[in-house]
Coordinates of C-alpha atoms in Angstrom, one line a residue:
M1 CA 13.7 25.0 16.4
R2 CA 12.1 24.9 13.0
L3 CA 13.0 21.9 10.9
P4 CA 14.5 22.5 7.5
L5 CA 12.0 21.9 4.7
R6 CA 13.8 18.8 3.6
R7 CA 13.1 17.2 7.0
S8 CA 9.6 18.6 7.4
L9 CA 8.3 16.7 4.4
S10 CA 6.5 13.4 5.0
I11 CA 8.6 10.3 4.2
F12 CA 5.7 9.3 1.9
V13 CA 5.7 12.7 0.1
L14 CA 9.5 12.2 -0.4
L15 CA 8.7 8.9 -2.1
A16 CA 6.1 10.6 -4.3
L17 CA 8.5 13.4 -5.2
A18 CA 11.3 11.0 -6.2
G19 CA 10.3 11.7 -9.8
P20 CA 9.1 9.3 -12.5
I21 CA 10.0 5.8 -11.5
Y22 CA 12.7 4.9 -13.9
A23 CA 15.8 2.9 -13.2
A24 CA 18.9 5.0 -12.6
P25 CA 20.9 5.5 -15.8
H26 CA 24.4 4.2 -16.1
G27 CA 26.9 6.4 -14.4
S28 CA 24.4 8.1 -12.1
A29 CA 24.8 8.3 -8.3
R30 CA 25.2 5.0 -6.5
P31 CA 21.7 3.5 -5.8
V32 CA 20.8 3.4 -2.2
S33 CA 18.2 0.6 -1.6
A34 CA 16.8 -1.2 1.4
A35 CA 17.8 -4.8 2.0
I36 CA 15.6 -7.3 0.1
A37 CA 14.8 -10.0 2.5
V38 CA 12.2 -11.9 0.4
K39 CA 12.0 -12.3 -3.4
P40 CA 8.9 -13.1 -5.5
D41 CA 8.3 -16.7 -6.6
G42 CA 6.5 -17.9 -9.8
A43 CA 3.1 -17.5 -8.3
D44 CA 3.9 -13.9 -7.3
R45 CA 5.0 -13.1 -10.8
A46 CA 1.7 -14.3 -12.1
R47 CA -0.1 -11.8 -9.9
L48 CA 2.1 -8.8 -11.0
I49 CA 0.4 -6.3 -13.2
P50 CA 3.3 -5.0 -15.3
L51 CA 2.7 -1.3 -15.8
K52 CA 5.3 0.9 -17.5
D53 CA 5.6 3.7 -15.0
V54 CA 3.9 2.4 -11.9
F55 CA 5.5 -0.2 -9.7
N56 CA 4.4 -2.8 -7.2
V57 CA 1.0 -3.3 -8.8
R58 CA -0.2 -6.7 -7.7
D59 CA -3.5 -8.6 -7.8
L60 CA -4.4 -10.6 -4.7
G61 CA -5.8 -13.3 -6.9
G62 CA -4.6 -16.8 -6.7
I63 CA -3.6 -16.7 -3.0
D64 CA -5.2 -19.6 -1.1
G65 CA -7.6 -18.8 1.7
T66 CA -9.7 -21.1 3.8
R67 CA -12.4 -21.1 1.1
G68 CA -10.0 -21.6 -1.8
P69 CA -8.0 -19.2 -4.0
I70 CA -8.9 -15.5 -4.0
P71 CA -10.4 -14.7 -7.5
Y72 CA -8.4 -12.4 -9.8
D73 CA -9.7 -8.9 -10.6
R74 CA -11.2 -8.3 -7.1
F75 CA -8.5 -6.5 -5.2
I76 CA -5.4 -4.8 -6.5
R77 CA -2.6 -3.1 -4.5
S78 CA -0.4 -0.5 -6.0
A79 CA 2.1 2.3 -5.6
N80 CA 1.0 5.8 -6.6
P81 CA -0.5 5.8 -10.1
A82 CA 0.5 9.4 -10.8
H83 CA 2.6 8.4 -13.8
L84 CA 0.2 6.1 -15.6
T85 CA 0.6 6.1 -19.3
P86 CA -2.5 5.7 -21.6
A87 CA -1.5 2.0 -22.1
D88 CA -1.3 1.6 -18.3
S89 CA -4.7 3.0 -17.8
K90 CA -6.1 0.7 -20.5
E91 CA -4.5 -2.2 -18.7
L92 CA -6.2 -1.3 -15.5
R93 CA -9.6 -1.0 -17.2
E94 CA -9.0 -4.5 -18.5
H95 CA -8.7 -5.6 -14.9
H96 CA -12.2 -4.0 -14.3
V97 CA -11.2 -1.4 -11.7
V98 CA -14.3 0.4 -10.5
L99 CA -12.9 2.0 -7.3
D100 CA -9.6 3.6 -6.6
I101 CA -8.9 4.2 -2.9
D102 CA -6.0 6.7 -2.4
L103 CA -4.6 6.2 1.1
R104 CA -2.4 9.2 0.9
T105 CA -2.6 12.6 2.6
A106 CA -4.0 15.7 0.8
E107 CA -0.5 17.1 0.6
E108 CA 0.7 13.9 -1.2
E109 CA -2.2 14.0 -3.6
R110 CA -1.6 17.7 -4.3
T111 CA 2.1 17.2 -5.1
S112 CA 1.6 14.0 -7.1
P113 CA -2.0 13.7 -8.3
D114 CA -3.6 10.4 -9.0
V115 CA -4.3 10.1 -12.7
L116 CA -7.3 7.7 -12.1
A117 CA -9.1 10.5 -10.3
D118 CA -10.0 11.9 -13.7
D119 CA -11.1 8.6 -15.2
P120 CA -14.9 8.7 -15.7
H121 CA -15.1 4.9 -15.4
I122 CA -13.5 4.7 -12.0
R123 CA -14.8 6.2 -8.7
Y124 CA -11.9 7.9 -6.8
L125 CA -11.9 8.1 -3.1
R126 CA -9.1 9.5 -0.9
I127 CA -8.9 8.3 2.7
S128 CA -5.7 9.4 4.5
L129 CA -4.8 6.2 6.4
L130 CA -2.0 7.6 8.6
G131 CA -3.5 10.9 9.5
N132 CA -3.5 14.2 7.7
Q133 CA -0.3 15.7 9.1
P134 CA 3.1 15.1 7.5
L135 CA 5.1 12.3 9.2
T136 CA 8.4 14.0 9.7
L137 CA 11.4 12.0 10.5
S138 CA 11.6 13.6 14.0
K139 CA 8.1 12.4 14.7
M140 CA 8.2 8.9 13.1
P141 CA 8.0 5.8 15.4
P142 CA 11.3 4.0 15.8
S143 CA 10.4 1.3 13.2
L144 CA 7.9 0.4 10.5
R145 CA 6.6 -2.3 13.0
A146 CA 5.8 0.4 15.5
L147 CA 4.3 2.6 12.8
Y148 CA 1.9 -0.1 11.7
V149 CA 0.9 -1.2 15.2
N150 CA 0.3 2.4 16.3
A151 CA -2.0 2.8 13.3
L152 CA -4.4 0.2 14.6
Q153 CA -5.2 2.5 17.5
A154 CA -4.7 6.0 16.0
D155 CA -6.4 5.5 12.6
Q156 CA -9.5 3.5 13.5
P157 CA -11.9 6.0 11.8
E158 CA -9.8 5.8 8.6
F159 CA -9.7 2.0 8.6
K160 CA -13.5 2.0 9.1
Q161 CA -13.9 4.2 6.0
V162 CA -11.6 2.1 3.9
F163 CA -13.3 -1.2 4.6
E164 CA -16.8 0.3 4.3
A165 CA -15.8 1.7 0.9
I166 CA -14.5 -1.7 -0.1
A167 CA -17.7 -3.4 1.0
A168 CA -19.8 -0.9 -0.9
A169 CA -17.9 -1.7 -4.1
T170 CA -17.7 -5.4 -3.9
D171 CA -20.7 -6.4 -6.0
H172 CA -18.8 -6.0 -9.2
G173 CA -15.4 -5.0 -10.6
S174 CA -12.2 -4.7 -8.7
V175 CA -11.0 -2.3 -6.0
L176 CA -7.5 -0.7 -6.5
Y177 CA -6.0 0.8 -3.3
H178 CA -2.7 2.5 -3.2
C179 CA -0.4 4.8 -1.2
S180 CA 2.9 6.2 -2.4
A181 CA 5.0 3.1 -2.6
G182 CA 2.3 0.5 -2.2
K183 CA 4.0 -1.1 0.7
D184 CA 3.0 0.6 4.0
R185 CA -0.6 1.8 4.0
A186 CA -1.5 -0.5 1.1
G187 CA 0.5 -3.3 2.9
M188 CA -1.7 -3.0 6.0
V189 CA -4.9 -3.1 4.0
S190 CA -3.6 -6.1 2.1
A191 CA -2.7 -8.0 5.3
M192 CA -6.2 -7.4 6.7
L193 CA -7.9 -8.5 3.5
L194 CA -5.8 -11.6 3.3
Q195 CA -6.5 -12.4 7.0
L196 CA -10.2 -12.0 6.3
A197 CA -9.8 -14.6 3.5
G198 CA -8.1 -17.0 5.9
V199 CA -4.7 -16.9 4.3
P200 CA -2.0 -18.4 6.5
Q201 CA 0.2 -15.8 8.3
N202 CA 3.4 -16.9 6.5
E203 CA 1.8 -16.1 3.1
I204 CA 0.5 -12.8 4.3
V205 CA 4.0 -11.9 5.5
H206 CA 5.4 -13.0 2.1
N207 CA 3.0 -10.9 0.2
Y208 CA 4.1 -7.8 2.2
A209 CA 7.8 -8.5 2.2
I210 CA 8.2 -8.8 -1.6
S211 CA 7.4 -5.1 -2.0
A212 CA 11.0 -4.2 -1.5
Y213 CA 11.9 -6.3 -4.5
Y214 CA 9.3 -4.6 -6.8
L215 CA 10.4 -1.2 -5.6
K216 CA 14.1 -1.6 -6.5
P217 CA 13.7 0.8 -9.5
M218 CA 12.2 3.5 -7.3
M219 CA 15.1 3.2 -4.8
A220 CA 17.6 3.4 -7.7
T221 CA 16.4 6.8 -9.0
P222 CA 19.0 9.6 -8.6
A223 CA 16.4 11.7 -6.6
M224 CA 15.8 8.9 -4.1
T225 CA 19.5 8.2 -3.8
R226 CA 20.2 11.9 -3.0
M227 CA 17.3 12.0 -0.5
L228 CA 18.6 9.0 1.3
E229 CA 22.1 10.2 1.4
K230 CA 20.9 13.5 2.9
D231 CA 18.6 11.7 5.4
P232 CA 20.2 8.4 6.2
A233 CA 17.6 7.8 9.0
A234 CA 14.9 7.5 6.3
R235 CA 16.5 4.1 5.3
A236 CA 14.7 2.5 8.2
Y237 CA 11.3 3.1 6.5
M238 CA 12.2 2.2 2.9
G239 CA 12.1 -1.6 3.0
S240 CA 9.4 -4.1 3.7
P241 CA 11.0 -6.3 6.4
P242 CA 8.9 -9.4 7.4
Q243 CA 9.0 -8.4 11.1
A244 CA 7.2 -5.2 10.4
I245 CA 4.0 -6.8 9.2
E246 CA 4.4 -9.7 11.6
G247 CA 4.2 -7.2 14.4
F248 CA 1.1 -5.7 12.8
L249 CA -0.6 -9.1 12.5
E250 CA 0.4 -10.1 16.1
A251 CA -1.2 -6.8 17.4
L252 CA -4.3 -7.5 15.4
E253 CA -4.6 -11.0 16.8
H254 CA -3.6 -10.4 20.4
R255 CA -5.2 -7.0 21.1
Y256 CA -8.3 -7.2 18.9
G257 CA -8.9 -10.9 18.1
G258 CA -8.1 -10.7 14.4
T259 CA -9.2 -8.5 11.5
A260 CA -12.9 -9.3 11.6
A261 CA -13.1 -8.6 15.3
Y262 CA -11.1 -5.4 14.9
L263 CA -13.4 -4.2 12.1
R264 CA -16.5 -5.0 14.2
R265 CA -14.9 -3.1 17.1
I266 CA -14.3 0.0 15.1
G267 CA -17.9 0.0 13.8
V268 CA -17.8 -1.8 10.4
P269 CA -21.2 -3.5 10.1
A270 CA -21.1 -7.3 10.1
G271 CA -22.8 -7.4 6.7
D272 CA -20.0 -5.4 5.2
I273 CA -17.4 -7.8 6.6
T274 CA -19.4 -10.7 5.1
R275 CA -19.6 -9.0 1.7
I276 CA -15.8 -8.5 1.7
R277 CA -15.2 -12.1 2.7
N278 CA -17.5 -13.4 0.0
R279 CA -15.6 -11.4 -2.6
L280 CA -12.4 -12.9 -1.4
A281 CA -13.8 -16.4 -2.0
P282 CA -14.2 -18.3 -5.3

């Protein structure tokens, strides 16, 4: 039986279509948000890049790895920058962004174009990290944890493209990578980068888990509230529970020997892995 259009759209497209990311006005529908298990601390707030109309934009700088703190303006994770204002774009230029990796599908990009794709100072590259077909609710894995773990097997060519692109851009400037909410596909890439830097697992999990806090305004929009009320099953995919990325990291370690071994296995040259590691070090 053909699914209604509402349920045939990707969860991530629905996030993108939730409209400009403004807090719900007083008197609007009751906000429907995922539970926030972990909140940012002072160090997290120092890494936040406060843009007006794009949320969850965070530098990886300052997080301690085995070789010291990751430098600022090397790697920036983000939600979809479709609603960047001119001031927001200027702010990103001041963070020396030279490469924008869009981890969304072609459908997501079509319905909510990335403003940075037209910036002459930034190279734009779209690599759909979770496949090119819409992830309908009926076809979604039972949890975010399962979604992430499955990606390690199903999306190896895409992970290879992402990390080779990062390596090619690591001689100068910063790499911005984003999906729709900046928590799932961007969360996996962030976890892998942090593991390459030798960041302890508890810190990697923390960096992932605070996305739910930064996405509160997105979850409070009337459009998102209506969508979740119509599709309550979507709630399971809207947060950033620690156990989701813990499962991803455990699979990386136990099945593949860690991020570096995984990248070598899927064909990323050793020299590229070294270049990325060097850019993650002071």
